[in-house]
Structures are given as structure tokens and as C-alpha cells.
Amino acid sequence: MAGRRVNVNVGVLGHIDSGKTALARALSTTASTAAFDKQPQSRERGITLDLGFSCFSVPLPARLRPAPLGAEPEPGAEPRLQVTLVDCPGHASLIRTIIGGAQIIDLMMLVIDVTKGMQTQSAECLVIGQIACQKLVVVLNKTDLLPEGKRQAAIDKMTKKMQKTLENTKFRGAPIIPVAARPGGPDAPETEAPQGIPELIELLTSQISIPRRDPSGPFLMSVDHCFSIKGQGTVMTGTILSGSVSLGDSVEIPTLKVVRKVKSMQMFHTPVTSAVQGDRLGICVTQFDPKLLERGLVCAPESLHTVHAALVSVEKIPYFRGSLQTKAKFHITVGHETVMGRVMFFSPAPDGFDHEPVLDSFDFSQEYLFQEQYLCPGSVPAETDGGEADRRVGQASEGRCPRQQWALVEFEKPVTCPRLCLVIGSRLDADIHANTCRLAFHGVLLHGLEDKNYAESALPRLRVYKLKHKHGIVERVMDDYSVIGRSLFKKETNIQLFVGLKVQLSTGELGVIASAFGQSGKFKVHIPGGLSPESKKILTPTLKKRGRAGRGEEAGQPEPVQHVALSLSFKRYVFDTHKRMVQSP
């Protein structure tokens, strides 16, 4: 255990100009090659444009140390807790980068300008935190800008506001702490000492828990910066998402389809020979053009696949206004990649609404019900022909929504990603100045479709059906075993396609469509069990009236006292190339 460092990643998120970078600078003792807005564009514009990384370390708290085995560790070789700070941009247009940063953090610091409170991007960062993170610390920054006599009262007031904001989130009761990361603002002399930083470090240390790190499994690293060093090679910096890596290992850059050997590795300027899941790392490999990989994934050779579409278990983000419609396009973020994608929502069959969610696989043997939109309380699916079956599903959804729903996401450009990764759907084209949440849904990628021709090769396996329900009436009886029906089909419908399908009479009998009858959309129904005496009684007045009427007088007769309705129900599978109509046995 001598000299052991345990790394934990802490995200620094919040609205633009809330002082995130100043806070990261005040906390940090070591900066990476991409920290504190080193990019020329960042300095020129005075805002963070990309993820920044820096760290500080403290003695590993006793509560986080494993129980001692045998002899005590050597003096002076105390294990350390290394806190890697992931400084995320706050500008609305950089939400893709924020989402990418949020997926590699273990704890989130939400930085709030105490003079302004919650702002639009603060709220979006809180939503991202709820999806991607388990713990939160709220930092009320810029307390030095509050009038000294009213400072504590203003801090107390903002603390209460933030507590109320967090009340309906999973971060209810999260600690809130005031600081002044850069007293006097960016133009103040460096001699102005930050306020509240030791207390913040103490709070973070008390809140941090070490996630389970698993060195087994294939190596996968999320790369956020890439640059070359003359005479040495190309350096990729990032966070290890799974597995481990050692000097001399071969790694693949899947988007470039190249494999490179690891020549050297560093953690915050300290050379290392190996690293595991959760570590922040710089890997130097044999030369390639760094401009080809601004950010993305690096993995063990042949462990990742490029997908053109995916089946995703989805949940709507409650703060998103409006419905999630099938066939709509969203910005789909998978890891550090954001591409446009078209979605199709589907749910379990109504009798499976209460089934336990399964978040680690997708079952192709099950049948699923097509939905015009994601179902949530109050939403009613759009009606199809006749609409009765859809209304029934709609009523089911009003009273109880399915516990799990899915989407087929078809990407406009293929993406490279691991299975079971986080997926976020957004409307990033929405007005960034509007006070609305642009994040629409999130989920887990359960199954990727790798074949470019997945529509022919893979989708026919996906048993998503639309439930069709048509209504008509019995026009007259031909004999005890046959009736003529109408109003079920349009005049131009090819009734031959429906021959052999079962229909239900409102009087209880089951019939089978036998043939078309004439050219006006009428049809003959055979009733294998025959009409019951009660049904004949209902239909007899119609027969008598029609019997007494002279030729050509039929249209002038009054309607029968009681119509006998006919209903036809069938499933049509969305991806069935033959467009067959299927009925339950």
C-alpha cells in the first residue's frame, strides 16, 4: 500500500461566469496540459470552451482505507486521496462537452453565483448530474460580492432557495457551502487569498466515497484531448472507463481504425507503468495526426464496435416540456460523440406494463407495442384505424405507465460506443436564451446494430407491432351461418387481403371474413357456430322491413332498432416486409 494513490473524479459544473475555473484553480495543486482555459480561444473569449483537468491530494481518510492486514505500513508512505477536478464549460452551446464530462465523474460540484442563484445552465447541469452522478455538493461562489453587513443573511437566503430546488431531486439534503474562489474578480491582484477553500476541501473529503474500480474486462478510455510531442509520439489524455492498461500494451483508436503501442504513461506529470478504471491518464503512443482525434474512445483492440442504430431503454427527463414523438429527430449524445438520430418509441404489450425493468439486455423473443410517442401520465397514443385498441392502451397509460420503455435510435452518422453506455437525447437547436430544459430523455444502450443494412438484416427480428382495430355493422342476414357486413372497409380496399381473418359480432358470435360482396366495400361473413336465437331476433326486424320493401325502396326504410356491430382486430408488425396481418389464436 506504500505511496498508493486513490483517484476520484469530481466535476465542476454550473452556469457560465459562475466562477468554476477560478474555483478549480483555487483548489488545485497540479494542473494537466488542459487546465484553467489554456486554449488561446478560451483566453481570448474569457470563457471555458473545453474540459479542463487539475487535481489536489489529501491523506486518504481512515474511513476509506481497507482494514490493515499484518504489519503497519511504513512511516512516510501514507496513501493519498487524489481528487481530479473536471472543469466543464458553462455556455449553453457547449452542452455536448458538459455531457461528455459528466459521464466520467464520481461526485459533482454545482457552482452557483450567489448573487444570481439558479440560472438556465445551472438547471441543465443539475439534470445531467441526476442522470450521470450519485453525489452532489453545492458551492455558493462569489460571496465577496455581497455587502459585508448583509452577507450572512444573503448566504442563508440562497442556501434555503437551493435546498428547496434540490427537494424534488435525488440530491435532497446535499451539503451547500459558501466560498469566494477569486475575491475581487478576475482583475484583482493575485495576493487576494480565496475564502472558504480549506472548508470546501474538508467537505469534499467527507463526501467522497470510492467507487468500486474493476481492473478486469477490456480496456476503454474516454479521450478528451490529443496532441503530439516532437520526437516522442502522440499523447491522448482522458479517463479510464473500464479495465486497465500497462506499458507496452496495444490500444486501438476505433474511429481511425488504427492500433498503436503504449510507449509511456503519466498521471498529472508523474510517470506510471499501469492504470485502472477511474484513473486520469496521459498515454503516449507511436505517432499519428492528433487533429484526427480531438476526442473519442481508445480501447483494447477489437473490443468496440461501430453502430448505425441502437435499441435503447429510455426515460423522459421530467423537466423537458412537450411530448417525445416517434419519428422526431434529436441530438443523441453517446460518450463524447453527439450525432443526430431519429427515434421510434415502443413499450411492452399492455399486459406487461408492470414487468420489472431489464437494464442489461434486450429480449428479441418478446413482442412490443409501437407507440406514437413516449408514454407518460396524461399522454394518450395517437389513434390508428378505428382507434379503439389504441384508446384502450391510452387509458392504460393514463392510469399506469409501463415501467420500462424503449426506443429504436437510427443515427445519421455511425457512432463507436460500448454496450450499456449512457445515451442522452436533446433538442440542442432550441433557443439557448429561452428558460427551458433542452435535455429530453436519457437511457442505456442495450443493443447496437452494426450492419449498415440493418433495416433488412436486423430489424425484421424486432417484433414491434401496431394494434389495428376496425369497426363495421351487420347489414343483413343471409342464412343461419352467414351475414353481410358493411362500413368496415373503404370501397377501394382489396378485401381479398382480409379473407380468413376473424371478426367479433357485438352479440357474441365469432365469424370469419369469407369474401367480398359486390363492389361497394361490403363483405360476407361466415359464422361457424351459427347465429344464436337471440341474435336472430335482433336481426329479424331488419329482415322483415327489408322483405316488405319493394325493389329500390331499401334506402328509404328506417334504420333498424338495434345495430349488430362487427369488430376486426389484428396486429401488423412494423418491420415485417410482407405486411402480414396477424391475429391471436
Coordinates of C-alpha atoms in Angstrom, one line a residue:
M1 CA 0.0 0.0 0.0
A2 CA 3.1 2.2 0.2
G3 CA 2.6 5.5 -1.6
R4 CA -0.7 4.3 -3.0
R5 CA -2.9 7.0 -4.6
V6 CA -6.7 6.5 -4.9
N7 CA -8.2 8.7 -7.6
V8 CA -11.7 10.2 -7.5
N9 CA -13.1 12.4 -10.3
V10 CA -15.1 15.5 -9.2
G11 CA -17.0 17.5 -11.8
V12 CA -17.1 21.3 -11.6
L13 CA -20.4 22.3 -13.3
G14 CA -22.6 25.4 -13.4
H15 CA -23.8 28.4 -15.5
I16 CA -21.3 30.5 -17.5
D17 CA -19.5 33.0 -15.3
S18 CA -20.3 31.4 -12.0
G19 CA -16.5 31.1 -11.3
K20 CA -16.0 27.4 -12.0
T21 CA -12.4 27.7 -13.4
A22 CA -11.4 30.1 -10.6
L23 CA -12.7 27.5 -8.1
A24 CA -10.8 24.7 -9.8
R25 CA -7.6 26.9 -9.8
A26 CA -8.1 27.7 -6.1
L27 CA -8.5 24.0 -5.2
S28 CA -5.7 22.6 -7.4
T29 CA -2.1 21.9 -6.7
T30 CA -1.4 20.2 -10.0
A31 CA -2.6 21.2 -13.5
S32 CA -2.8 19.0 -16.5
T33 CA -1.9 20.0 -20.1
A34 CA -5.6 21.1 -20.4
A35 CA -6.5 23.1 -17.4
F36 CA -7.6 26.7 -16.5
D37 CA -8.5 27.7 -20.0
K38 CA -5.1 27.2 -21.5
Q39 CA -6.6 27.2 -25.1
P40 CA -5.9 30.6 -26.9
Q41 CA -9.6 30.8 -27.9
S42 CA -10.6 30.4 -24.2
R43 CA -8.3 33.2 -23.1
E44 CA -9.4 35.4 -25.9
R45 CA -13.1 35.0 -25.2
G46 CA -12.7 34.8 -21.4
I47 CA -14.8 31.6 -21.1
T48 CA -14.1 27.9 -20.8
L49 CA -14.5 26.2 -24.2
D50 CA -13.4 22.7 -23.3
L51 CA -13.0 20.3 -20.4
G52 CA -10.1 21.3 -18.0
F53 CA -8.4 18.9 -15.7
S54 CA -6.4 19.6 -12.5
C55 CA -6.0 17.9 -9.1
F56 CA -5.2 18.1 -5.4
S57 CA -4.5 15.4 -2.9
V58 CA -5.1 14.8 0.8
P59 CA -4.2 11.9 3.1
L60 CA -6.6 9.1 2.4
P61 CA -9.3 9.3 5.2
A62 CA -9.3 6.4 7.6
R63 CA -12.9 5.5 6.6
L64 CA -11.8 4.9 3.0
R65 CA -8.8 2.7 4.0
P66 CA -9.1 -1.1 3.8
A67 CA -8.7 -2.9 7.1
P68 CA -5.0 -3.4 7.8
L69 CA -3.5 -6.8 7.1
G70 CA -0.5 -7.8 9.1
A71 CA 2.2 -5.2 9.7
E72 CA 1.5 -1.5 9.7
P73 CA 2.6 0.4 6.5
E74 CA 6.0 2.2 6.6
P75 CA 6.0 5.7 8.0
G76 CA 6.1 8.4 5.4
A77 CA 4.3 6.1 2.8
E78 CA 0.8 7.2 3.7
P79 CA -1.8 6.5 1.0
R80 CA -3.3 9.6 -0.6
L81 CA -6.7 10.5 -2.0
Q82 CA -6.2 12.3 -5.3
V83 CA -9.2 14.4 -6.3
T84 CA -9.2 15.1 -10.1
L85 CA -11.3 18.2 -10.9
V86 CA -13.1 18.1 -14.3
D87 CA -13.8 21.8 -15.1
C88 CA -16.8 21.8 -17.5
P89 CA -17.7 24.8 -19.7
G90 CA -20.9 26.6 -18.7
H91 CA -22.0 28.1 -22.0
A92 CA -25.3 26.7 -23.4
S93 CA -23.8 26.0 -26.8
L94 CA -21.2 23.6 -25.2
I95 CA -23.7 21.3 -23.6
R96 CA -22.3 18.3 -25.6
T97 CA -18.9 18.9 -23.8
I98 CA -20.6 19.1 -20.5
I99 CA -22.5 15.8 -21.0
G100 CA -19.2 14.2 -22.0
G101 CA -17.5 15.5 -18.9
A102 CA -20.4 14.4 -16.6
Q103 CA -20.1 10.8 -17.6
I104 CA -16.6 10.5 -16.1
I105 CA -17.2 12.0 -12.7
D106 CA -17.9 10.3 -9.3
L107 CA -19.1 13.5 -7.5
M108 CA -20.5 16.8 -8.8
M109 CA -19.8 20.3 -7.5
L110 CA -22.6 22.5 -8.8
V111 CA -21.2 26.1 -8.7
I112 CA -23.8 28.8 -8.2
D113 CA -23.1 32.6 -8.4
V114 CA -24.5 33.6 -5.0
T115 CA -25.6 37.0 -6.4
K116 CA -27.8 35.3 -9.1
G117 CA -28.9 31.9 -7.9
M118 CA -30.1 29.1 -10.2
Q119 CA -29.7 30.0 -13.9
T120 CA -30.7 28.1 -17.1
Q121 CA -27.4 26.2 -17.4
S122 CA -27.3 25.6 -13.6
A123 CA -30.6 23.8 -14.0
E124 CA -29.4 21.8 -17.1
C125 CA -26.2 20.8 -15.2
L126 CA -28.4 19.6 -12.3
V127 CA -30.4 17.5 -14.7
I128 CA -27.2 16.0 -16.1
G129 CA -26.0 15.3 -12.6
Q130 CA -29.1 13.4 -11.7
I131 CA -28.6 11.2 -14.8
A132 CA -24.8 10.6 -14.5
C133 CA -23.8 11.1 -10.9
Q134 CA -24.7 9.9 -7.4
K135 CA -23.5 12.7 -5.1
L136 CA -23.6 16.5 -5.2
V137 CA -22.1 19.4 -3.3
V138 CA -23.5 22.9 -4.0
V139 CA -20.9 25.7 -3.9
L140 CA -22.2 29.2 -3.5
N141 CA -19.4 31.2 -5.1
K142 CA -18.6 34.9 -5.2
T143 CA -19.7 35.6 -1.6
D144 CA -17.2 38.5 -1.6
L145 CA -19.5 40.5 -3.9
L146 CA -22.2 40.5 -1.2
P147 CA -22.3 43.6 1.0
E148 CA -20.4 42.8 4.2
G149 CA -23.2 43.8 6.6
K150 CA -25.8 41.7 4.8
R151 CA -23.5 38.8 3.6
Q152 CA -24.5 36.1 6.0
A153 CA -28.3 36.9 5.6
A154 CA -27.9 36.7 1.8
I155 CA -26.0 33.4 2.0
D156 CA -28.6 31.9 4.4
K157 CA -31.4 33.0 2.0
M158 CA -29.7 31.5 -1.1
T159 CA -29.0 28.3 0.9
K160 CA -32.7 27.9 1.7
K161 CA -33.5 28.5 -2.0
M162 CA -31.1 25.9 -3.1
Q163 CA -32.4 23.4 -0.5
K164 CA -35.9 23.9 -1.9
T165 CA -34.6 23.4 -5.5
L166 CA -33.0 20.1 -4.5
E167 CA -36.0 18.9 -2.6
N168 CA -37.6 17.0 -5.6
T169 CA -34.3 15.6 -6.9
K170 CA -32.2 12.7 -5.8
F171 CA -29.8 15.2 -4.2
R172 CA -32.3 16.3 -1.5
G173 CA -30.3 17.3 1.6
A174 CA -27.0 17.7 -0.3
P175 CA -24.5 19.9 1.5
I176 CA -24.3 23.6 0.5
I177 CA -21.1 25.7 1.2
P178 CA -20.2 29.4 0.6
V179 CA -16.8 30.3 -0.9
A180 CA -15.1 33.2 -2.7
A181 CA -12.8 31.5 -5.2
R182 CA -11.4 34.7 -6.6
P183 CA -12.1 37.7 -4.3
G184 CA -12.4 40.9 -6.3
G185 CA -12.9 39.1 -9.6
P186 CA -10.5 38.2 -12.5
D187 CA -8.8 41.6 -12.4
A188 CA -8.0 41.5 -8.7
P189 CA -4.3 41.1 -7.6
E190 CA -3.1 37.5 -7.1
T191 CA -2.4 38.4 -3.5
E192 CA -6.1 38.2 -2.7
A193 CA -6.5 34.9 -1.0
P194 CA -9.5 32.7 -1.8
Q195 CA -12.0 32.3 1.0
G196 CA -13.6 29.1 2.2
I197 CA -11.3 26.7 0.3
P198 CA -10.0 24.7 3.3
E199 CA -13.6 24.2 4.4
L200 CA -14.6 23.1 0.9
I201 CA -11.7 20.5 0.7
E202 CA -12.7 19.2 4.1
L203 CA -16.4 18.9 3.0
L204 CA -15.4 17.2 -0.3
T205 CA -13.2 14.7 1.6
S206 CA -16.0 13.9 3.9
Q207 CA -18.5 13.4 1.0
I208 CA -16.3 11.3 -1.3
S209 CA -16.8 7.6 -1.4
I210 CA -14.5 5.5 -3.6
P211 CA -16.5 3.7 -6.3
R212 CA -15.7 0.1 -7.0
R213 CA -12.9 0.0 -9.5
D214 CA -12.7 -3.1 -11.7
P215 CA -9.4 -3.7 -13.5
S216 CA -10.8 -6.7 -15.3
G217 CA -12.6 -6.6 -18.6
P218 CA -11.5 -4.9 -21.8
F219 CA -9.6 -1.5 -21.5
L220 CA -11.7 1.5 -22.5
M221 CA -10.7 5.1 -22.1
S222 CA -12.6 8.3 -22.8
V223 CA -10.2 10.7 -24.6
D224 CA -10.8 14.5 -24.2
H225 CA -7.5 16.0 -25.5
C226 CA -4.9 14.9 -28.1
F227 CA -1.6 16.5 -29.0
S228 CA 1.8 15.5 -30.3
I229 CA 5.3 15.8 -28.7
K230 CA 8.1 16.1 -31.2
G231 CA 10.4 13.0 -31.1
Q232 CA 8.2 11.1 -28.7
G233 CA 4.8 10.4 -30.3
T234 CA 1.1 11.4 -29.9
V235 CA -0.4 11.9 -26.4
M236 CA -4.0 11.1 -25.6
T237 CA -5.3 12.3 -22.2
G238 CA -8.5 11.0 -20.7
T239 CA -10.3 8.9 -18.1
I240 CA -10.3 5.1 -18.0
L241 CA -13.9 3.9 -18.1
S242 CA -13.2 0.2 -17.7
G243 CA -10.4 -2.3 -17.5
S244 CA -6.7 -1.4 -17.1
V245 CA -3.7 -0.5 -19.3
S246 CA 0.1 -1.1 -18.9
L247 CA 3.2 0.0 -20.7
G248 CA 3.8 -1.9 -23.9
D249 CA 0.0 -2.7 -24.4
S250 CA -1.5 -2.3 -27.8
V251 CA -4.5 0.0 -27.9
E252 CA -7.0 0.7 -30.7
I253 CA -8.4 4.0 -31.9
P254 CA -11.6 2.7 -33.4
T255 CA -12.7 5.9 -35.3
L256 CA -9.3 5.8 -37.1
K257 CA -9.2 2.0 -37.3
V258 CA -5.5 2.0 -36.2
V259 CA -3.7 0.1 -33.4
R260 CA -0.8 1.7 -31.5
K261 CA 1.6 0.6 -28.8
V262 CA 1.7 2.4 -25.4
K263 CA 5.2 3.9 -25.1
S264 CA 4.8 5.9 -21.9
M265 CA 2.1 7.0 -19.4
Q266 CA 1.7 9.8 -16.9
M267 CA -0.8 10.8 -14.2
F268 CA -0.5 14.6 -13.7
H269 CA 3.2 14.7 -14.8
T270 CA 4.1 11.6 -12.7
P271 CA 5.3 8.6 -14.8
V272 CA 3.4 5.4 -14.2
T273 CA 3.6 1.8 -15.5
S274 CA -0.1 0.9 -15.2
A275 CA -3.5 2.5 -14.6
V276 CA -7.0 1.2 -13.9
Q277 CA -10.7 2.2 -14.2
G278 CA -11.3 5.7 -12.8
D279 CA -7.8 7.0 -13.3
R280 CA -7.0 10.2 -15.1
L281 CA -4.2 9.4 -17.6
G282 CA -2.0 10.6 -20.4
I283 CA -0.9 7.9 -22.8
C284 CA 1.9 8.4 -25.3
V285 CA 1.7 6.1 -28.4
T286 CA 3.5 5.9 -31.6
Q287 CA 2.9 8.9 -33.9
F288 CA -0.4 9.7 -35.6
D289 CA -2.0 13.0 -36.5
P290 CA -3.7 14.4 -33.3
K291 CA -6.1 16.5 -35.4
L292 CA -7.8 13.3 -36.4
L293 CA -8.8 12.6 -32.8
E294 CA -10.0 15.6 -30.9
R295 CA -11.9 13.5 -28.5
G296 CA -13.4 10.0 -28.6
L297 CA -12.6 6.5 -27.3
V298 CA -9.5 4.3 -27.1
C299 CA -9.9 0.7 -26.3
A300 CA -8.3 -2.8 -26.3
P301 CA -8.0 -4.0 -29.9
E302 CA -11.4 -5.2 -31.4
S303 CA -13.3 -4.6 -28.2
L304 CA -15.6 -1.8 -29.5
H305 CA -17.9 -1.8 -32.4
T306 CA -19.4 1.0 -34.7
V307 CA -23.2 1.0 -34.8
H308 CA -25.6 2.6 -37.2
A309 CA -28.6 2.2 -34.9
A310 CA -29.3 1.1 -31.4
L311 CA -32.0 -0.2 -29.1
V312 CA -32.1 2.0 -26.0
S313 CA -34.0 1.7 -22.7
V314 CA -35.3 5.2 -22.3
E315 CA -36.7 7.6 -19.6
K316 CA -38.1 11.0 -20.3
I317 CA -36.5 13.9 -18.4
P318 CA -39.4 15.4 -16.5
Y319 CA -38.2 19.0 -17.0
F320 CA -38.5 18.7 -20.8
R321 CA -41.6 20.5 -22.0
G322 CA -43.7 18.8 -24.7
S323 CA -44.0 15.2 -25.8
L324 CA -41.4 12.8 -27.3
Q325 CA -42.8 11.8 -30.7
T326 CA -41.9 8.8 -32.8
K327 CA -40.1 9.8 -36.0
A328 CA -38.8 13.0 -34.3
K329 CA -35.1 13.9 -34.6
F330 CA -32.9 14.5 -31.5
H331 CA -29.3 15.3 -30.8
I332 CA -28.1 11.9 -29.4
T333 CA -25.0 12.1 -27.2
V334 CA -23.1 8.8 -26.7
G335 CA -19.9 9.4 -24.7
H336 CA -18.1 12.3 -26.2
E337 CA -20.0 12.0 -29.5
T338 CA -23.2 13.8 -30.4
V339 CA -25.0 13.0 -33.7
M340 CA -28.5 13.5 -35.0
G341 CA -30.8 10.5 -34.6
R342 CA -34.4 9.6 -35.4
V343 CA -36.4 7.7 -32.7
M344 CA -39.2 5.2 -32.7
F345 CA -40.7 4.5 -29.2
F346 CA -42.2 1.3 -28.1
S347 CA -43.4 -0.3 -24.9
P348 CA -44.3 -3.8 -23.6
A349 CA -47.7 -5.2 -24.6
P350 CA -50.3 -3.8 -22.2
D351 CA -50.3 -6.9 -20.0
G352 CA -46.5 -6.4 -19.5
F353 CA -46.7 -2.8 -18.3
D354 CA -45.8 -3.9 -14.7
H355 CA -42.9 -6.1 -15.6
E356 CA -39.6 -5.4 -13.8
P357 CA -37.3 -3.3 -16.0
V358 CA -34.3 -5.1 -17.5
L359 CA -31.3 -2.7 -18.0
D360 CA -28.6 -5.1 -19.1
S361 CA -30.0 -6.8 -22.2
F362 CA -32.7 -6.7 -24.9
D363 CA -35.0 -9.6 -25.5
F364 CA -35.7 -10.2 -29.2
S365 CA -38.1 -13.1 -28.4
Q366 CA -40.7 -10.7 -26.8
E367 CA -43.4 -8.8 -28.6
Y368 CA -43.5 -5.0 -28.2
L369 CA -46.2 -2.4 -28.8
F370 CA -45.5 0.5 -31.1
Q371 CA -46.1 4.0 -29.7
E372 CA -46.7 7.2 -31.5
Q373 CA -45.0 8.9 -28.5
Y374 CA -43.3 8.1 -25.2
L375 CA -46.0 7.2 -22.7
C376 CA -46.2 9.2 -19.5
P377 CA -49.1 10.2 -17.2
G378 CA -51.7 12.0 -19.2
S379 CA -50.3 11.1 -22.6
V380 CA -52.6 9.2 -25.0
P381 CA -51.1 7.5 -28.0
A382 CA -52.3 8.7 -31.4
E383 CA -55.2 6.7 -32.8
T384 CA -54.8 4.5 -35.8
D385 CA -57.6 2.9 -37.9
G386 CA -60.7 2.8 -35.7
G387 CA -58.7 3.8 -32.6
E388 CA -60.5 1.6 -30.0
A389 CA -57.5 -0.6 -29.3
D390 CA -55.2 2.4 -29.1
R391 CA -57.7 4.2 -26.8
R392 CA -57.5 1.1 -24.6
V393 CA -53.7 1.3 -24.4
G394 CA -54.1 5.1 -23.9
Q395 CA -56.4 4.5 -20.9
A396 CA -53.9 2.0 -19.5
S397 CA -51.2 4.6 -19.8
E398 CA -53.3 7.3 -18.1
G399 CA -53.8 5.1 -15.1
R400 CA -50.5 3.4 -15.1
C401 CA -47.5 3.9 -17.4
P402 CA -45.2 1.0 -18.4
R403 CA -42.3 0.6 -16.0
Q404 CA -39.9 0.4 -19.0
Q405 CA -40.0 1.8 -22.5
W406 CA -37.6 1.6 -25.4
A407 CA -36.6 3.5 -28.5
L408 CA -35.0 2.4 -31.7
V409 CA -32.5 5.2 -32.4
E410 CA -31.3 5.5 -36.0
F411 CA -28.1 7.6 -36.2
E412 CA -27.4 9.9 -39.1
K413 CA -23.7 9.1 -38.7
P414 CA -22.4 5.8 -37.2
V415 CA -21.1 6.0 -33.7
T416 CA -18.5 3.9 -31.8
C417 CA -19.5 3.1 -28.3
P418 CA -19.6 0.3 -25.7
R419 CA -22.7 -1.6 -24.9
L420 CA -24.7 -0.4 -21.8
C421 CA -23.3 3.1 -22.2
L422 CA -25.3 6.2 -21.3
V423 CA -27.4 7.8 -24.0
I424 CA -28.9 11.3 -23.8
G425 CA -31.4 12.8 -26.3
S426 CA -31.5 16.6 -26.5
R427 CA -33.0 19.4 -28.6
L428 CA -29.9 21.5 -28.8
D429 CA -31.4 23.6 -31.7
A430 CA -33.8 25.1 -29.2
D431 CA -33.2 28.8 -28.3
I432 CA -30.4 28.9 -25.7
H433 CA -31.8 32.1 -24.3
A434 CA -35.2 30.5 -23.5
N435 CA -35.7 29.3 -20.0
T436 CA -36.4 25.7 -21.0
C437 CA -34.7 22.4 -20.5
R438 CA -33.2 21.1 -23.8
L439 CA -32.5 17.6 -22.4
A440 CA -35.4 15.4 -23.5
F441 CA -34.5 11.8 -22.5
H442 CA -31.8 9.5 -21.2
G443 CA -31.2 5.8 -21.3
V444 CA -28.9 2.8 -21.6
L445 CA -27.8 1.4 -24.9
L446 CA -28.8 -2.3 -24.7
H447 CA -28.1 -3.5 -28.3
G448 CA -26.2 -1.9 -31.2
L449 CA -26.9 -2.7 -34.8
E450 CA -23.6 -2.9 -36.6
D451 CA -24.6 -3.8 -40.1
K452 CA -25.0 -0.8 -42.4
N453 CA -28.0 -2.6 -43.9
Y454 CA -29.6 -3.2 -40.5
A455 CA -33.1 -2.4 -41.9
E456 CA -33.0 -5.6 -43.9
S457 CA -30.7 -7.8 -41.8
A458 CA -31.6 -6.9 -38.2
L459 CA -34.9 -5.0 -37.9
P460 CA -37.2 -7.9 -39.0
R461 CA -36.1 -9.7 -35.8
L462 CA -37.6 -6.7 -33.8
R463 CA -41.2 -7.7 -33.1
V464 CA -42.8 -4.3 -32.6
Y465 CA -46.4 -4.3 -33.7
K466 CA -49.2 -1.8 -34.3
L467 CA -52.6 -2.9 -33.0
K468 CA -55.3 -2.2 -35.6
H469 CA -59.0 -2.1 -34.8
K470 CA -61.7 -1.7 -37.4
H471 CA -65.5 -1.3 -36.9
G472 CA -68.4 -2.1 -39.1
I473 CA -72.1 -3.3 -38.8
V474 CA -74.1 -6.3 -39.9
E475 CA -76.3 -5.1 -42.8
R476 CA -78.4 -8.3 -43.1
V477 CA -78.6 -12.0 -42.6
M478 CA -78.2 -14.4 -45.5
D479 CA -78.9 -17.6 -43.5
D480 CA -78.2 -19.1 -40.1
Y481 CA -74.5 -19.2 -40.8
S482 CA -73.8 -16.1 -43.0
V483 CA -74.3 -12.4 -42.7
I484 CA -73.4 -9.4 -44.9
G485 CA -71.3 -6.7 -43.3
R486 CA -70.6 -3.1 -44.3
S487 CA -68.7 0.0 -43.1
L488 CA -65.6 -2.0 -42.1
F489 CA -63.7 -1.2 -45.4
K490 CA -63.4 1.6 -47.9
K491 CA -64.8 1.0 -51.4
E492 CA -61.3 0.8 -52.8
T493 CA -60.0 -1.7 -50.2
N494 CA -58.8 -5.1 -51.5
I495 CA -61.0 -7.2 -49.3
Q496 CA -59.2 -10.4 -50.5
L497 CA -56.3 -9.5 -48.2
F498 CA -58.6 -9.8 -45.2
V499 CA -60.2 -13.1 -46.2
G500 CA -59.8 -15.6 -43.4
L501 CA -59.5 -13.0 -40.6
K502 CA -61.8 -13.4 -37.6
V503 CA -64.4 -10.8 -36.7
Q504 CA -66.5 -10.5 -33.5
L505 CA -70.2 -9.7 -33.5
S506 CA -71.5 -7.5 -30.7
T507 CA -74.0 -10.2 -30.0
G508 CA -71.1 -12.5 -29.1
E509 CA -70.6 -14.8 -32.1
L510 CA -67.3 -15.2 -33.8
G511 CA -67.2 -15.0 -37.6
V512 CA -64.6 -15.3 -40.4
I513 CA -64.5 -12.9 -43.4
A514 CA -65.3 -15.2 -46.4
S515 CA -65.3 -12.9 -49.4
A516 CA -66.1 -9.5 -50.8
F517 CA -69.8 -8.9 -51.6
G518 CA -70.3 -6.6 -54.6
Q519 CA -68.1 -3.6 -55.4
S520 CA -69.0 -1.1 -52.6
G521 CA -66.8 -2.5 -49.7
K522 CA -69.4 -4.9 -48.4
F523 CA -68.3 -8.4 -47.4
K524 CA -69.7 -11.8 -46.5
V525 CA -69.0 -13.3 -43.0
H526 CA -69.3 -17.0 -42.3
I527 CA -70.3 -17.8 -38.7
P528 CA -69.1 -21.4 -38.0
G529 CA -71.2 -21.8 -34.8
G530 CA -74.3 -20.2 -36.4
L531 CA -76.3 -17.3 -35.2
S532 CA -77.9 -17.7 -31.7
P533 CA -81.8 -17.3 -31.4
E534 CA -81.3 -14.0 -29.6
S535 CA -79.1 -12.7 -32.5
K536 CA -81.7 -13.7 -35.0
K537 CA -84.4 -11.9 -33.0
I538 CA -82.3 -8.7 -33.1
L539 CA -81.7 -9.0 -36.8
T540 CA -85.3 -10.2 -37.8
P541 CA -87.0 -6.7 -37.7
T542 CA -84.4 -5.7 -40.2
L543 CA -85.2 -8.7 -42.4
K544 CA -88.9 -8.1 -42.2
K545 CA -88.6 -4.4 -43.1
R546 CA -86.3 -5.3 -46.0
G547 CA -88.6 -8.1 -47.0
R548 CA -91.7 -5.8 -47.2
A549 CA -89.9 -3.1 -49.1
G550 CA -90.3 -3.1 -52.9
R551 CA -87.3 -3.1 -55.2
G552 CA -85.4 0.2 -54.9
E553 CA -87.2 1.2 -51.6
E554 CA -84.4 -0.2 -49.3
A555 CA -82.7 3.2 -48.8
G556 CA -85.9 4.8 -47.7
Q557 CA -86.6 2.4 -44.9
P558 CA -86.0 3.5 -41.3
E559 CA -82.8 2.2 -39.6
P560 CA -83.2 -0.9 -37.5
V561 CA -83.9 -0.5 -33.9
Q562 CA -80.6 -2.0 -32.9
H563 CA -77.4 -2.5 -35.0
V564 CA -75.2 -5.5 -34.6
A565 CA -71.7 -4.3 -34.7
L566 CA -68.7 -6.1 -36.2
S567 CA -65.2 -5.6 -35.0
L568 CA -61.9 -6.7 -36.6
S569 CA -58.7 -6.7 -34.5
F570 CA -55.2 -7.6 -35.8
K571 CA -51.6 -6.9 -35.3
R572 CA -49.3 -5.6 -38.0
Y573 CA -45.6 -5.9 -37.3
V574 CA -43.7 -2.6 -38.2
F575 CA -40.7 -4.3 -39.7
D576 CA -42.5 -7.2 -41.4
T577 CA -41.6 -6.9 -45.1
H578 CA -44.7 -8.8 -46.1
K579 CA -47.0 -6.5 -44.1
R580 CA -49.0 -9.5 -42.8
M581 CA -52.0 -9.1 -40.5
V582 CA -51.7 -11.4 -37.5
Q583 CA -54.5 -12.3 -35.1
S584 CA -54.2 -14.1 -31.7
P585 CA -55.2 -17.8 -31.8

